[in-house]
PDB file of C-alpha atoms in Angstrom:
ATOM      1  CA  MET A   1       0.000   0.000   0.000  1.00 56.00           C
ATOM      2  CA  ASN A   2       1.405   3.392  -0.980  1.00 63.00           C
ATOM      3  CA  GLU A   3       0.089   6.334   0.934  1.00 64.00           C
ATOM      4  CA  THR A   4       1.181   9.936   0.675  1.00 63.00           C
ATOM      5  CA  PHE A   5       0.316  13.058   2.575  1.00 60.00           C
ATOM      6  CA  SER A   6       1.734  16.501   2.919  1.00 63.00           C
ATOM      7  CA  CYS A   7       1.903  19.132   5.592  1.00 62.00           C
ATOM      8  CA  ILE A   8       2.521  22.756   4.663  1.00 60.00           C
ATOM      9  CA  ALA A   9       3.890  25.295   7.141  1.00 58.00           C
ATOM     10  CA  TYR A  10       3.232  28.820   5.914  1.00 54.00           C
ATOM     11  CA  GLU A  11       5.111  30.529   8.744  1.00 56.00           C
ATOM     12  CA  ALA A  12       8.710  30.125   9.865  1.00 54.00           C
ATOM     13  CA  GLY A  13       9.025  28.330  13.169  1.00 60.00           C
ATOM     14  CA  THR A  14       9.791  25.071  14.931  1.00 64.00           C
ATOM     15  CA  TYR A  15       7.474  22.164  14.196  1.00 64.00           C
ATOM     16  CA  GLY A  16       7.235  18.570  15.393  1.00 67.00           C
ATOM     17  CA  PHE A  17       6.327  15.684  13.123  1.00 63.00           C
ATOM     18  CA  CYS A  18       5.727  12.042  14.084  1.00 68.00           C
ATOM     19  CA  VAL A  19       5.162   9.181  11.621  1.00 66.00           C
ATOM     20  CA  GLN A  20       4.715   5.502  12.419  1.00 68.00           C
ATOM     21  CA  ALA A  21       3.475   2.315  10.747  1.00 67.00           C
ATOM     22  CA  ARG A  22      -0.049   1.649  12.008  1.00 72.00           C
ATOM     23  CA  ASP A  23       0.185  -2.146  12.066  1.00 75.00           C
ATOM     24  CA  GLY A  24       3.737  -2.340  13.435  1.00 70.00           C
ATOM     25  CA  SER A  25       5.157  -3.697  10.180  1.00 71.00           C
ATOM     26  CA  GLU A  26       8.349  -2.425   8.656  1.00 69.00           C
ATOM     27  CA  ALA A  27       7.904   0.870   6.875  1.00 65.00           C
ATOM     28  CA  GLU A  28       9.985   3.398   5.004  1.00 68.00           C
ATOM     29  CA  PHE A  29       9.365   7.116   5.428  1.00 60.00           C
ATOM     30  CA  ASN A  30      10.765   9.897   3.262  1.00 62.00           C
ATOM     31  CA  ILE A  31      10.474  13.442   4.453  1.00 59.00           C
ATOM     32  CA  SER A  32      11.201  16.255   2.031  1.00 58.00           C
ATOM     33  CA  ILE A  33      11.626  19.795   3.309  1.00 60.00           C
ATOM     34  CA  ASN A  34      11.638  22.444   0.619  1.00 61.00           C
ATOM     35  CA  ALA A  35      12.886  25.930   1.223  1.00 70.00           C
ATOM     36  CA  PRO A  36      10.557  28.710   0.112  1.00 83.00           C
ATOM     37  CA  GLY A  37      11.660  30.147  -3.206  1.00 96.00           C
ATOM     38  CA  THR A  38      12.485  26.820  -4.878  1.00 96.00           C
ATOM     39  CA  TRP A  39      10.783  26.429  -8.260  1.00 97.00           C
ATOM     40  CA  LYS A  40       8.882  23.151  -8.613  1.00 96.00           C
ATOM     41  CA  GLY A  41       7.084  23.759 -11.944  1.00 97.00           C
ATOM     42  CA  ASN A  42       4.691  20.870 -11.361  1.00 95.00           C
ATOM     43  CA  VAL A  43       1.495  22.626 -12.441  1.00 97.00           C
ATOM     44  CA  SER A  44       2.371  25.155 -15.139  1.00 98.00           C
ATOM     45  CA  SER A  45       5.098  27.559 -16.209  1.00 98.00           C
ATOM     46  CA  ASP A  46       3.371  30.538 -14.513  1.00 98.00           C
ATOM     47  CA  TRP A  47       5.751  32.319 -12.092  1.00 98.00           C
ATOM     48  CA  HIS A  48       2.739  33.750 -10.222  1.00 98.00           C
ATOM     49  CA  ASP A  49       1.017  30.389  -9.525  1.00 98.00           C
ATOM     50  CA  PRO A  50       1.734  29.357  -5.895  1.00 97.00           C
ATOM     51  CA  ALA A  51       1.374  25.671  -6.809  1.00 96.00           C
ATOM     52  CA  ASN A  52       4.624  25.947  -8.805  1.00 97.00           C
ATOM     53  CA  TRP A  53       6.679  26.940  -5.741  1.00 97.00           C
ATOM     54  CA  ALA A  54       7.945  25.010  -2.725  1.00 93.00           C
ATOM     55  CA  GLY A  55       5.751  25.887   0.230  1.00 89.00           C
ATOM     56  CA  PHE A  56       3.042  27.098  -2.180  1.00 92.00           C
ATOM     57  CA  VAL A  57       4.209  30.704  -1.815  1.00 94.00           C
ATOM     58  CA  VAL A  58       5.044  32.986  -4.754  1.00 97.00           C
ATOM     59  CA  PRO A  59       8.379  34.730  -4.060  1.00 97.00           C
ATOM     60  CA  ASP A  60       8.448  38.364  -2.997  1.00 97.00           C
ATOM     61  CA  ALA A  61      11.247  40.918  -2.674  1.00 96.00           C
ATOM     62  CA  ASP A  62      12.551  39.137   0.470  1.00 96.00           C
ATOM     63  CA  THR A  63      12.741  35.615  -1.011  1.00 97.00           C
ATOM     64  CA  ASP A  64      15.935  34.034  -2.353  1.00 97.00           C
ATOM     65  CA  VAL A  65      14.874  32.098  -5.477  1.00 98.00           C
ATOM     66  CA  PHE A  66      16.434  28.938  -6.885  1.00 97.00           C
ATOM     67  CA  ILE A  67      15.323  27.536 -10.246  1.00 98.00           C
ATOM     68  CA  PRO A  68      16.833  24.057 -10.635  1.00 97.00           C
ATOM     69  CA  ALA A  69      17.093  21.997 -13.812  1.00 96.00           C
ATOM     70  CA  GLY A  70      14.951  18.936 -14.387  1.00 96.00           C
ATOM     71  CA  ARG A  71      11.607  20.416 -13.424  1.00 97.00           C
ATOM     72  CA  PRO A  72       8.518  19.567 -15.498  1.00 97.00           C
ATOM     73  CA  LYS A  73       8.184  23.184 -16.653  1.00 98.00           C
ATOM     74  CA  ASN A  74      10.502  26.207 -16.639  1.00 98.00           C
ATOM     75  CA  PRO A  75       9.147  29.453 -15.165  1.00 98.00           C
ATOM     76  CA  THR A  76       7.652  32.152 -17.377  1.00 98.00           C
ATOM     77  CA  VAL A  77       6.760  35.694 -16.313  1.00 98.00           C
ATOM     78  CA  THR A  78       3.843  36.833 -18.475  1.00 96.00           C
ATOM     79  CA  SER A  79       1.555  38.893 -16.260  1.00 91.00           C
ATOM     80  CA  GLY A  80       2.933  41.333 -13.732  1.00 94.00           C
ATOM     81  CA  SER A  81       6.524  41.737 -12.615  1.00 97.00           C
ATOM     82  CA  ALA A  82       8.430  38.960 -10.844  1.00 98.00           C
ATOM     83  CA  TRP A  83      10.130  39.884  -7.555  1.00 98.00           C
ATOM     84  CA  CYS A  84      12.771  38.171  -5.469  1.00 98.00           C
ATOM     85  CA  HIS A  85      15.701  39.035  -3.203  1.00 97.00           C
ATOM     86  CA  SER A  86      18.225  37.076  -5.275  1.00 98.00           C
ATOM     87  CA  LEU A  87      17.928  34.718  -8.229  1.00 98.00           C
ATOM     88  CA  GLU A  88      19.901  31.541  -8.923  1.00 98.00           C
ATOM     89  CA  ILE A  89      19.243  29.579 -12.103  1.00 98.00           C
ATOM     90  CA  GLY A  90      20.706  26.080 -12.319  1.00 98.00           C
ATOM     91  CA  GLN A  91      22.378  24.689 -15.431  1.00 97.00           C
ATOM     92  CA  GLY A  92      19.696  23.381 -17.793  1.00 97.00           C
ATOM     93  CA  ALA A  93      16.906  25.579 -16.377  1.00 98.00           C
ATOM     94  CA  THR A  94      15.568  28.694 -18.137  1.00 98.00           C
ATOM     95  CA  LEU A  95      13.604  31.747 -17.038  1.00 98.00           C
ATOM     96  CA  ASN A  96      11.467  33.265 -19.812  1.00 97.00           C
ATOM     97  CA  ALA A  97      10.156  36.780 -19.227  1.00 97.00           C
ATOM     98  CA  TRP A  98       7.600  38.920 -21.021  1.00 96.00           C
ATOM     99  CA  GLN A  99       7.440  41.237 -17.981  1.00 97.00           C
ATOM    100  CA  ASP A 100      10.034  42.811 -15.651  1.00 97.00           C
ATOM    101  CA  VAL A 101      12.135  40.642 -13.332  1.00 98.00           C
ATOM    102  CA  ASN A 102      13.477  42.200 -10.112  1.00 97.00           C
ATOM    103  CA  ALA A 103      16.207  40.255  -8.311  1.00 97.00           C
ATOM    104  CA  ASN A 104      17.622  43.240  -6.516  1.00 92.00           C
ATOM    105  CA  PHE A 105      20.425  41.577  -4.550  1.00 95.00           C
ATOM    106  CA  GLY A 106      22.035  39.282  -7.092  1.00 97.00           C
ATOM    107  CA  LEU A 107      21.852  36.966 -10.075  1.00 98.00           C
ATOM    108  CA  ASP A 108      23.860  33.729 -10.312  1.00 98.00           C
ATOM    109  CA  CYS A 109      23.025  32.032 -13.593  1.00 98.00           C
ATOM    110  CA  ALA A 110      24.280  28.697 -14.911  1.00 98.00           C
ATOM    111  CA  GLY A 111      21.112  28.209 -16.977  1.00 98.00           C
ATOM    112  CA  GLY A 112      19.269  30.577 -19.270  1.00 97.00           C
ATOM    113  CA  ILE A 113      17.367  33.842 -19.215  1.00 97.00           C
ATOM    114  CA  ALA A 114      15.303  35.052 -22.164  1.00 95.00           C
ATOM    115  CA  LEU A 115      13.816  38.546 -22.094  1.00 95.00           C
ATOM    116  CA  ALA A 116      11.308  37.803 -24.808  1.00 91.00           C
ATOM    117  CA  ASP A 117       9.605  41.143 -25.380  1.00 90.00           C
ATOM    118  CA  GLU A 118      10.636  44.751 -25.904  1.00 90.00           C
ATOM    119  CA  PHE A 119      11.003  47.200 -23.020  1.00 92.00           C
ATOM    120  CA  ILE A 120      11.484  44.575 -20.301  1.00 94.00           C
ATOM    121  CA  GLU A 121      13.774  45.349 -17.377  1.00 96.00           C
ATOM    122  CA  LEU A 122      15.964  42.874 -15.496  1.00 97.00           C
ATOM    123  CA  ASP A 123      16.792  44.719 -12.287  1.00 97.00           C
ATOM    124  CA  ILE A 124      19.794  43.620 -10.206  1.00 97.00           C
ATOM    125  CA  SER A 125      20.272  47.149  -8.916  1.00 92.00           C
ATOM    126  CA  SER A 126      21.817  46.255  -5.553  1.00 93.00           C
ATOM    127  CA  GLY A 127      23.815  43.152  -6.401  1.00 94.00           C
ATOM    128  CA  HIS A 128      26.296  41.331  -8.589  1.00 97.00           C
ATOM    129  CA  VAL A 129      25.616  39.362 -11.774  1.00 97.00           C
ATOM    130  CA  VAL A 130      27.524  36.111 -12.408  1.00 98.00           C
ATOM    131  CA  TRP A 131      27.119  34.201 -15.656  1.00 97.00           C
ATOM    132  CA  GLN A 132      28.440  30.685 -14.963  1.00 97.00           C
ATOM    133  CA  SER A 133      29.806  28.349 -17.629  1.00 96.00           C
ATOM    134  CA  GLY A 134      26.850  27.069 -19.653  1.00 96.00           C
ATOM    135  CA  ALA A 135      24.721  30.176 -19.030  1.00 97.00           C
ATOM    136  CA  SER A 136      22.802  31.869 -21.800  1.00 96.00           C
ATOM    137  CA  PHE A 137      21.156  35.278 -21.983  1.00 96.00           C
ATOM    138  CA  ASP A 138      19.043  36.532 -24.845  1.00 93.00           C
ATOM    139  CA  ALA A 139      17.303  39.904 -24.877  1.00 92.00           C
ATOM    140  CA  SER A 140      14.936  41.588 -27.303  1.00 88.00           C
ATOM    141  CA  ALA A 141      15.427  45.144 -28.515  1.00 88.00           C
ATOM    142  CA  ASN A 142      15.032  47.969 -26.023  1.00 92.00           C
ATOM    143  CA  THR A 143      15.391  45.763 -22.938  1.00 94.00           C
ATOM    144  CA  VAL A 144      17.316  47.108 -19.947  1.00 95.00           C
ATOM    145  CA  VAL A 145      19.500  45.268 -17.441  1.00 95.00           C
ATOM    146  CA  ARG A 146      20.315  47.307 -14.311  1.00 95.00           C
ATOM    147  CA  VAL A 147      23.332  46.171 -12.314  1.00 96.00           C
ATOM    148  CA  GLY A 148      24.406  47.648  -8.991  1.00 96.00           C
ATOM    149  CA  GLY A 149      27.528  45.539  -8.533  1.00 96.00           C
ATOM    150  CA  ASN A 150      29.969  43.545 -10.645  1.00 96.00           C
ATOM    151  CA  TRP A 151      29.248  41.765 -13.942  1.00 96.00           C
ATOM    152  CA  THR A 152      31.207  38.499 -14.333  1.00 96.00           C
ATOM    153  CA  VAL A 153      31.106  36.241 -17.385  1.00 96.00           C
ATOM    154  CA  GLU A 154      32.770  32.829 -17.028  1.00 96.00           C
ATOM    155  CA  SER A 155      34.082  30.939 -20.072  1.00 95.00           C
ATOM    156  CA  GLY A 156      31.583  28.794 -21.976  1.00 95.00           C
ATOM    157  CA  THR A 157      28.647  31.203 -21.890  1.00 95.00           C
ATOM    158  CA  ASP A 158      26.335  32.633 -24.543  1.00 94.00           C
ATOM    159  CA  ILE A 159      25.498  36.159 -23.389  1.00 91.00           C
ATOM    160  CA  SER A 160      23.644  38.179 -26.054  1.00 83.00           C
ATOM    161  CA  PRO A 161      22.088  41.407 -24.781  1.00 80.00           C
ATOM    162  CA  GLY A 162      21.143  42.115 -28.418  1.00 80.00           C
ATOM    163  CA  ALA A 163      19.932  45.660 -28.929  1.00 81.00           C
ATOM    164  CA  GLY A 164      19.292  46.010 -25.204  1.00 88.00           C
ATOM    165  CA  THR A 165      21.193  48.141 -22.698  1.00 92.00           C
ATOM    166  CA  VAL A 166      23.169  47.203 -19.586  1.00 92.00           C
ATOM    167  CA  ILE A 167      23.255  50.053 -17.063  1.00 94.00           C
ATOM    168  CA  PHE A 168      25.616  50.086 -14.080  1.00 94.00           C
ATOM    169  CA  ASP A 169      24.041  52.346 -11.484  1.00 91.00           C
ATOM    170  CA  GLY A 170      25.242  51.075  -8.120  1.00 84.00           C
ATOM    171  CA  TYR A 171      26.602  53.154  -5.273  1.00 81.00           C
ATOM    172  CA  GLU A 172      30.054  51.593  -5.463  1.00 83.00           C
ATOM    173  CA  THR A 173      32.601  51.027  -8.218  1.00 89.00           C
ATOM    174  CA  SER A 174      31.599  48.098 -10.427  1.00 91.00           C
ATOM    175  CA  SER A 175      33.782  45.844 -12.560  1.00 93.00           C
ATOM    176  CA  ILE A 176      33.168  43.851 -15.710  1.00 92.00           C
ATOM    177  CA  THR A 177      35.103  40.589 -15.909  1.00 94.00           C
ATOM    178  CA  ASN A 178      35.089  38.338 -18.976  1.00 92.00           C
ATOM    179  CA  HIS A 179      36.923  34.991 -18.650  1.00 89.00           C
ATOM    180  CA  ASP A 180      37.965  34.108 -22.233  1.00 70.00           C
ATOM    181  CA  ASN A 181      34.623  33.439 -23.752  1.00 53.00           C
TER     182      ASN A 181
END
């Protein structure tokens, strides 16, 4: 007999959890704890659908987001801006955006980002941008990427801002580092 159940904690805190086999027979229990901000992509590609996120909570400006590879669907931002504290995209995963994406305190990308429409803004205005080996970036005309910190491109990337603009507008000196692409 295979039985499953889930328990969702919507608030941070300390919780107790007890599981036992009802008839005393041998049993195996797997407990999975997912940090808020982890993309699951089980229902759709809609960034704004809580069912696509661990903990069933859409990220906000205080949430560190991780988009891993191997999910059923990659996230797409089509209605309303996407917000998060920082954004990490794993190798093989892709974020597609038709609306603004705000990851104010950092972007670490080993996967892909596609700004698929004109006049979209990718805002990393208080953090650094790191394009890991294997990363790709494609932007339509008139898109804007705002960077408050450093811009680092590792070897083995495909970074194509196209006819878009990268603006460095942080409060400190920023650097651009390109490792033999």
